[in-house]
XYZ file of C-alpha atoms in Angstrom:
296
model
C 99.597 67.555 79.306
C 100.646 70.601 77.193
C 96.662 72.512 76.785
C 97.254 73.000 80.775
C 100.572 74.441 80.734
C 101.465 77.778 80.335
C 103.892 79.803 78.211
C 106.952 78.732 80.448
C 107.757 76.417 83.462
C 106.911 77.418 87.478
C 110.841 76.883 87.614
C 112.077 79.467 84.938
C 110.612 82.044 87.362
C 113.334 85.146 85.669
C 114.745 87.394 88.768
C 111.781 90.100 86.801
C 109.116 87.420 86.415
C 106.286 87.304 88.294
C 104.997 83.699 88.420
C 100.605 83.988 88.200
C 97.909 81.426 88.937
C 95.388 82.070 85.925
C 91.542 82.189 88.274
C 89.602 84.304 85.771
C 90.234 84.746 81.691
C 87.596 86.824 79.293
C 87.034 85.659 75.698
C 88.033 87.916 73.035
C 87.265 87.221 69.004
C 90.881 86.164 68.826
C 90.357 83.704 70.525
C 87.891 82.365 67.862
C 89.925 83.568 65.216
C 93.307 81.890 66.447
C 91.493 78.903 67.615
C 90.183 78.651 64.108
C 93.376 79.858 62.439
C 91.118 82.754 60.471
C 94.535 84.152 59.740
C 96.076 81.406 57.922
C 99.202 81.547 60.518
C 97.726 79.930 63.960
C 100.428 77.209 65.485
C 98.649 74.541 67.460
C 98.456 73.120 69.628
C 97.197 76.272 70.229
C 95.837 77.572 74.078
C 94.177 81.126 73.383
C 93.240 84.080 76.042
C 94.454 87.283 76.719
C 92.365 88.530 79.709
C 94.130 87.011 82.013
C 93.421 87.811 86.282
C 95.117 85.926 88.659
C 96.914 85.442 92.358
C 100.596 85.790 92.419
C 102.703 82.178 93.578
C 106.226 83.273 93.153
C 107.609 86.713 92.320
C 111.749 86.745 90.947
C 114.720 88.415 93.337
C 114.273 91.767 91.283
C 110.216 92.238 91.111
C 109.204 95.501 93.328
C 105.516 96.034 91.717
C 104.163 92.585 93.040
C 103.841 90.752 96.210
C 102.796 87.226 96.374
C 99.175 87.008 96.822
C 98.412 90.523 94.616
C 95.839 90.094 91.971
C 97.062 90.808 88.671
C 96.102 91.192 85.046
C 97.959 90.002 81.597
C 96.620 92.085 78.568
C 97.145 90.837 74.859
C 101.361 90.780 75.202
C 103.727 89.563 77.571
C 107.496 90.647 76.045
C 108.663 93.655 74.073
C 112.316 95.076 73.011
C 111.967 97.165 76.023
C 114.804 99.317 73.750
C 113.090 101.383 70.963
C 110.808 105.292 70.813
C 107.791 103.121 71.827
C 108.372 100.697 74.529
C 110.253 103.621 75.687
C 107.756 105.730 75.755
C 104.900 103.113 77.511
C 103.753 102.395 73.945
C 104.959 99.088 73.749
C 102.365 97.627 71.969
C 104.137 100.003 68.821
C 106.965 98.280 69.475
C 109.195 98.738 66.348
C 109.994 95.139 66.812
C 106.480 94.145 67.196
C 105.023 92.841 70.953
C 105.319 88.965 71.774
C 101.538 87.843 72.083
C 100.137 86.474 74.955
C 99.474 83.572 73.221
C 100.330 81.802 69.929
C 103.636 84.459 69.697
C 107.138 83.543 69.309
C 109.245 85.070 72.478
C 112.786 85.637 72.597
C 114.070 81.805 73.314
C 112.046 80.732 70.198
C 109.262 79.175 72.556
C 105.286 79.325 71.378
C 103.494 81.510 74.150
C 100.006 79.961 75.738
C 97.426 82.131 76.892
C 94.687 82.615 79.481
C 93.044 79.231 79.262
C 96.093 77.652 80.865
C 96.170 77.174 85.113
C 99.336 79.348 85.681
C 101.910 81.764 83.255
C 104.596 83.347 83.876
C 105.089 86.937 83.262
C 107.987 89.712 83.084
C 106.264 92.463 86.071
C 106.555 94.887 82.979
C 103.380 93.123 81.081
C 101.160 92.563 84.888
C 98.873 95.338 86.267
C 98.267 95.104 89.630
C 94.390 94.543 90.392
C 93.033 97.725 93.205
C 91.782 95.764 95.800
C 87.836 97.058 95.741
C 87.682 95.783 92.127
C 85.799 92.600 91.778
C 88.848 91.112 89.567
C 85.925 89.269 87.436
C 85.225 92.168 86.272
C 88.310 92.993 85.746
C 89.461 90.419 83.365
C 87.293 92.247 80.077
C 89.649 95.809 80.834
C 93.469 94.061 79.718
C 91.974 94.020 76.036
C 88.542 95.199 75.156
C 88.901 97.768 77.732
C 92.047 99.029 77.070
C 91.139 99.180 73.488
C 88.911 101.291 73.456
C 90.462 104.102 76.064
C 93.819 104.534 74.851
C 91.893 105.971 71.582
C 89.617 107.756 74.423
C 92.639 109.471 75.523
C 94.821 109.575 72.600
C 92.078 111.871 71.411
C 91.010 113.326 74.011
C 87.501 111.421 74.226
C 87.019 112.150 78.553
C 86.185 115.656 77.830
C 82.518 117.089 80.253
C 79.913 117.547 77.644
C 81.059 116.005 74.496
C 78.950 113.638 72.065
C 80.410 110.253 71.442
C 79.083 107.873 69.184
C 79.282 104.336 69.595
C 78.319 101.906 66.221
C 78.313 98.382 67.280
C 76.763 96.743 70.977
C 79.335 94.086 71.399
C 82.095 93.378 74.166
C 83.886 97.149 72.711
C 80.685 98.812 72.284
C 79.367 97.914 75.517
C 83.197 99.438 77.318
C 82.500 102.124 75.025
C 79.835 103.485 76.465
C 80.588 102.595 79.804
C 83.368 104.818 79.211
C 82.215 107.384 77.703
C 80.137 107.604 80.351
C 81.812 107.129 82.866
C 83.981 110.429 81.121
C 80.680 112.653 81.303
C 80.179 111.867 77.609
C 76.491 112.475 76.070
C 76.940 108.997 74.416
C 74.341 108.053 71.115
C 74.626 104.136 70.088
C 74.244 103.166 66.795
C 73.210 99.418 65.410
C 71.871 97.331 63.369
C 69.599 96.142 65.837
C 66.567 97.073 67.617
C 66.925 94.372 70.117
C 69.968 96.277 71.371
C 67.901 99.223 72.913
C 66.401 98.584 75.870
C 70.327 97.323 77.155
C 72.181 100.543 75.604
C 69.799 103.145 77.225
C 68.819 101.068 80.320
C 71.319 98.871 81.405
C 74.788 100.887 79.950
C 73.015 104.348 79.934
C 73.961 105.303 76.770
C 71.538 108.980 76.167
C 70.337 108.315 72.542
C 69.754 105.048 70.505
C 70.038 104.463 66.813
C 69.131 102.485 63.846
C 71.440 102.828 62.208
C 69.469 101.535 58.876
C 67.246 104.354 59.281
C 67.839 107.743 57.305
C 65.777 110.097 59.130
C 67.421 109.378 62.555
C 70.951 109.362 61.127
C 70.139 112.757 59.256
C 69.085 113.911 62.606
C 72.337 113.922 63.868
C 74.274 115.665 61.137
C 77.444 117.728 62.656
C 76.063 116.626 66.123
C 79.344 114.390 67.369
C 82.746 114.624 68.562
C 83.428 111.850 68.343
C 82.732 108.383 67.191
C 84.262 104.894 68.078
C 84.005 102.369 65.189
C 83.601 99.407 67.352
C 82.060 96.744 64.576
C 84.414 94.625 62.283
C 81.386 94.945 59.672
C 80.912 97.297 56.632
C 79.540 100.665 57.552
C 79.306 103.523 55.466
C 82.281 105.860 55.701
C 81.045 108.975 54.159
C 77.829 108.746 56.326
C 78.902 108.349 59.677
C 81.629 111.528 58.922
C 78.816 113.608 58.073
C 77.723 113.332 62.002
C 80.774 114.740 63.277
C 81.175 118.470 63.702
C 84.166 119.628 62.286
C 87.772 118.561 63.818
C 85.576 115.597 64.989
C 87.335 112.289 65.267
C 85.931 108.720 64.065
C 88.585 106.132 65.563
C 88.790 102.371 64.177
C 88.773 99.883 66.593
C 87.005 96.776 64.711
C 88.037 95.666 61.821
C 85.580 96.226 58.524
C 86.953 94.439 55.463
C 87.805 98.121 53.755
C 87.779 101.659 54.640
C 86.294 103.830 52.265
C 85.113 107.123 51.672
C 84.732 110.368 49.616
C 88.303 112.562 50.272
C 86.057 115.781 50.574
C 84.346 113.801 53.861
C 86.904 114.270 55.653
C 88.884 117.553 54.054
C 85.775 119.327 54.818
C 85.607 119.858 58.384
C 88.680 118.911 59.126
C 88.022 115.600 60.350
C 90.183 112.497 61.586
C 90.123 109.179 60.898
C 92.548 106.899 63.066
C 92.860 103.415 64.205
C 93.586 101.658 67.746
C 94.541 98.099 68.816
C 95.039 97.640 72.906
C 97.479 99.745 74.291
C 100.538 99.928 76.335
C 101.511 100.176 80.269
C 101.512 104.100 79.568
C 97.231 104.054 79.680
C 96.794 101.992 82.153
C 93.325 102.093 82.522
C 93.357 99.614 85.787
C 94.625 102.950 86.985
C 91.975 105.724 86.144
C 90.624 107.283 89.140
C 87.119 107.525 86.540
C 86.914 104.140 86.081
C 86.547 102.744 89.440
C 83.537 100.943 90.330
């Protein structure tokens, strides 16, 4: 049954591969987009899922990072060229030849990858992450995509300085983790949302310091030039000029959501030497499962 198969058969475990019995898999918007062919290039039959946690059941002869019985995670890609400058810098997601996606990707042997809604998967050890012994494996799954997606720009742009201020646009899966990481790093976190129903969750469950309804002009204007960083996790369109006005000079707005357009007046960026940057998941260099601030 193709719907219960992984990307390769278990007896194809190579010398650097590990075979993983999948026990948990998170849900990502990509799973919905690909299964519904939102991008127009889905290859059916399609098995989604790229927030994978499982137990190692077999290891190749050259595997030195894992042993049978380990809990491991697999994220959004399962192969890269391993030769370009980005792979050499452990930024494999930026691989010059393009990473092989965990599901619906074309691997080097021409096979179409199958994702985490399978019973098992075989992956090269380079693209797997050991789940710490004291970390509940079911809670680790969302870190393999949503988690690394917000964590990577936070580290790249020094959004881990205690006492600095962070704005988080949107409170979906990405937003939840951006708030939690921000608090773990000692930042003062403000959540921006279009829905008042998110206030209780943002302030009392996730520990945000402030909650703002983004359509409230008075609340927004009160934050003028007050934030060091903003992470936009929303995929709806936002007024970029307005949000750029909330940044201090040299502030950074990181885009991890996918609005239909990014449009702003050049002066909103140039005056104050502000930065807009984009990011999507991350490389093995940014292994958040090893980040001491984020351990439970």
